[in-house]
Amino acid sequence: MNAAPRYAIYWTPPPAHPLWRAGCEWLGRDAADGSQHATPRAATATPRRYGFHATLKPPLRLRSGQAPDALLDAAHRLARETPAFAMPPLSVQTLADFVALRPAVPLDADHPLRRLADACVRALDPWRAPPAGDELLRRDAQRGLSPGQGELLQRWGYPHVFEHWRFHMTLSDSLPSDAPDDALRQQLLVEATRFFAAALELPLTCDALCVFVEATAGAPFMLAHRFMLEG
């Protein structure tokens, strides 16, 4: 197993926003300070490890010879060039077989959130180490991909980028459409809708690029840097 750290560029709500606090409480862990809740919610183990976030640049290992500071400088530079903007309204939905926060209305291709995700994928890719062949085969995302998604996986290391990118903040593990998983997914959908209602009513901005770090394989991702959007 590759023990090199992984770095990811995520969006998170501003730290003082009730949605950040709600998301950390729902998942049972605060990725900013590492604090844990005493009784984690059922079926949230995977998103708990990754922390409350939406992916802009999927987790990557550094290309041989590259230093972390170079990646951080590039992320900071991109943040300085990007203006902050209002986030679209979010709602609790299902995506595939898990529960997530997603835009209440689909995003247009020219939405600033979509443009930011595209920019992160392109601008930070020179620092990404290409995954080994066996790593590609292990990725669940590779199963059932369209030809276009397969090409994206080979070129960018991840199939859900650009036109296949789907903004989401994962709230549950994968729960297939078979009892009892389907019943649990429906239960979590109802609970999450109620739990996040108050926070989702408040205005929300995209004001920073957040760098999360997985120090060793399987370790929880931690929010290491928050680069404010200054454009």
PDB file of N, CA, C and O in Angstrom, residues 3 6 11 22 29 43 49 69 75 81 96 102 124 131 139 148 150 200 202 209-210 212 219:
ATOM      1  N   ALA A   3       2.236   4.567   1.043  1.00  0.00           N
ATOM      2  CA  ALA A   3       2.137   5.311   2.294  1.00  0.00           C
ATOM      3  C   ALA A   3       2.334   6.807   2.111  1.00  0.00           C
ATOM      4  O   ALA A   3       2.305   7.541   3.093  1.00  0.00           O
ATOM      5  N   ARG A   6      -1.620  12.023   0.733  1.00  0.00           N
ATOM      6  CA  ARG A   6      -2.478  12.489  -0.353  1.00  0.00           C
ATOM      7  C   ARG A   6      -3.005  13.875   0.001  1.00  0.00           C
ATOM      8  O   ARG A   6      -3.255  14.191   1.170  1.00  0.00           O
ATOM      9  N   TRP A  11     -14.059  22.208  -1.184  1.00  0.00           N
ATOM     10  CA  TRP A  11     -14.805  23.355  -0.669  1.00  0.00           C
ATOM     11  C   TRP A  11     -15.454  22.936   0.636  1.00  0.00           C
ATOM     12  O   TRP A  11     -15.962  21.810   0.756  1.00  0.00           O
ATOM     13  N   ALA A  22     -22.862  21.936  11.546  1.00  0.00           N
ATOM     14  CA  ALA A  22     -23.849  20.867  11.373  1.00  0.00           C
ATOM     15  C   ALA A  22     -23.236  19.665  10.662  1.00  0.00           C
ATOM     16  O   ALA A  22     -23.472  18.510  11.035  1.00  0.00           O
ATOM     17  N   ARG A  29     -17.100  14.086  13.245  1.00  0.00           N
ATOM     18  CA  ARG A  29     -15.694  14.500  13.326  1.00  0.00           C
ATOM     19  C   ARG A  29     -15.510  15.859  12.696  1.00  0.00           C
ATOM     20  O   ARG A  29     -16.085  16.148  11.655  1.00  0.00           O
ATOM     21  N   ALA A  43     -23.614   4.390   9.547  1.00  0.00           N
ATOM     22  CA  ALA A  43     -23.426   4.449   8.088  1.00  0.00           C
ATOM     23  C   ALA A  43     -22.805   5.764   7.624  1.00  0.00           C
ATOM     24  O   ALA A  43     -23.137   6.291   6.570  1.00  0.00           O
ATOM     25  N   ARG A  49     -14.216   9.843   7.583  1.00  0.00           N
ATOM     26  CA  ARG A  49     -12.762   9.837   7.383  1.00  0.00           C
ATOM     27  C   ARG A  49     -12.333  10.965   6.449  1.00  0.00           C
ATOM     28  O   ARG A  49     -11.277  11.577   6.638  1.00  0.00           O
ATOM     29  N   ASP A  69       5.080  22.136  -0.838  1.00  0.00           N
ATOM     30  CA  ASP A  69       4.960  23.597  -0.906  1.00  0.00           C
ATOM     31  C   ASP A  69       4.636  24.082  -2.310  1.00  0.00           C
ATOM     32  O   ASP A  69       3.953  25.101  -2.477  1.00  0.00           O
ATOM     33  N   ALA A  75      -2.136  26.217  -5.349  1.00  0.00           N
ATOM     34  CA  ALA A  75      -3.507  26.359  -4.857  1.00  0.00           C
ATOM     35  C   ALA A  75      -3.746  27.778  -4.337  1.00  0.00           C
ATOM     36  O   ALA A  75      -4.803  28.378  -4.582  1.00  0.00           O
ATOM     37  N   GLU A  81      -6.504  34.433  -7.502  1.00  0.00           N
ATOM     38  CA  GLU A  81      -7.018  34.871  -8.805  1.00  0.00           C
ATOM     39  C   GLU A  81      -8.529  34.706  -8.925  1.00  0.00           C
ATOM     40  O   GLU A  81      -9.111  35.154  -9.927  1.00  0.00           O
ATOM     41  N   ALA A  96     -26.781   8.428  -6.506  1.00  0.00           N
ATOM     42  CA  ALA A  96     -26.471   6.997  -6.623  1.00  0.00           C
ATOM     43  C   ALA A  96     -27.071   6.295  -5.410  1.00  0.00           C
ATOM     44  O   ALA A  96     -28.281   6.368  -5.206  1.00  0.00           O
ATOM     45  N   ARG A 102     -26.685  18.503  -2.194  1.00  0.00           N
ATOM     46  CA  ARG A 102     -26.458  18.805  -3.591  1.00  0.00           C
ATOM     47  C   ARG A 102     -27.177  20.105  -3.948  1.00  0.00           C
ATOM     48  O   ARG A 102     -28.084  20.545  -3.225  1.00  0.00           O
ATOM     49  N   LEU A 124      -3.936  22.319 -11.047  1.00  0.00           N
ATOM     50  CA  LEU A 124      -3.158  21.600 -10.041  1.00  0.00           C
ATOM     51  C   LEU A 124      -2.701  20.230 -10.517  1.00  0.00           C
ATOM     52  O   LEU A 124      -2.009  19.515  -9.790  1.00  0.00           O
ATOM     53  N   PRO A 131      -1.743   7.491 -11.149  1.00  0.00           N
ATOM     54  CA  PRO A 131      -1.952   6.287 -10.342  1.00  0.00           C
ATOM     55  C   PRO A 131      -1.367   5.065 -11.038  1.00  0.00           C
ATOM     56  O   PRO A 131      -1.335   4.988 -12.270  1.00  0.00           O
ATOM     57  N   ARG A 139     -10.074   0.986  -7.981  1.00  0.00           N
ATOM     58  CA  ARG A 139     -11.029   2.068  -7.730  1.00  0.00           C
ATOM     59  C   ARG A 139     -12.438   1.657  -8.143  1.00  0.00           C
ATOM     60  O   ARG A 139     -12.706   1.306  -9.293  1.00  0.00           O
ATOM     61  N   GLY A 148     -16.422   8.055 -22.110  1.00  0.00           N
ATOM     62  CA  GLY A 148     -15.905   9.369 -21.760  1.00  0.00           C
ATOM     63  C   GLY A 148     -15.340   9.416 -20.362  1.00  0.00           C
ATOM     64  O   GLY A 148     -14.294  10.037 -20.116  1.00  0.00           O
ATOM     65  N   GLY A 150     -14.123   6.858 -18.717  1.00  0.00           N
ATOM     66  CA  GLY A 150     -12.890   6.090 -18.729  1.00  0.00           C
ATOM     67  C   GLY A 150     -11.719   6.908 -19.223  1.00  0.00           C
ATOM     68  O   GLY A 150     -10.597   6.810 -18.696  1.00  0.00           O
ATOM     69  N   LEU A 200     -29.271  25.289   6.118  1.00  0.00           N
ATOM     70  CA  LEU A 200     -29.403  25.476   4.670  1.00  0.00           C
ATOM     71  C   LEU A 200     -30.258  26.678   4.307  1.00  0.00           C
ATOM     72  O   LEU A 200     -30.258  27.104   3.153  1.00  0.00           O
ATOM     73  N   LEU A 202     -29.697  29.625   5.485  1.00  0.00           N
ATOM     74  CA  LEU A 202     -28.851  30.808   5.603  1.00  0.00           C
ATOM     75  C   LEU A 202     -28.015  31.012   4.346  1.00  0.00           C
ATOM     76  O   LEU A 202     -27.592  30.045   3.712  1.00  0.00           O
ATOM     77  N   LEU A 209     -10.437  28.099  -0.970  1.00  0.00           N
ATOM     78  CA  LEU A 209     -10.039  26.756  -1.369  1.00  0.00           C
ATOM     79  C   LEU A 209      -9.411  26.098  -0.148  1.00  0.00           C
ATOM     80  O   LEU A 209      -8.526  26.681   0.484  1.00  0.00           O
ATOM     81  N   CYS A 210      -9.853  24.891   0.155  1.00  0.00           N
ATOM     82  CA  CYS A 210      -9.377  24.199   1.342  1.00  0.00           C
ATOM     83  C   CYS A 210      -8.527  23.004   0.938  1.00  0.00           C
ATOM     84  O   CYS A 210      -8.956  22.183   0.121  1.00  0.00           O
ATOM     85  N   PHE A 212      -6.998  19.599   2.089  1.00  0.00           N
ATOM     86  CA  PHE A 212      -7.085  18.523   3.069  1.00  0.00           C
ATOM     87  C   PHE A 212      -5.925  17.562   2.821  1.00  0.00           C
ATOM     88  O   PHE A 212      -5.511  17.353   1.682  1.00  0.00           O
ATOM     89  N   ALA A 219      -5.529   7.101   6.925  1.00  0.00           N
ATOM     90  CA  ALA A 219      -5.680   8.078   8.010  1.00  0.00           C
ATOM     91  C   ALA A 219      -6.813   9.044   7.684  1.00  0.00           C
ATOM     92  O   ALA A 219      -7.165   9.245   6.517  1.00  0.00           O
TER      93      ALA A 219
END
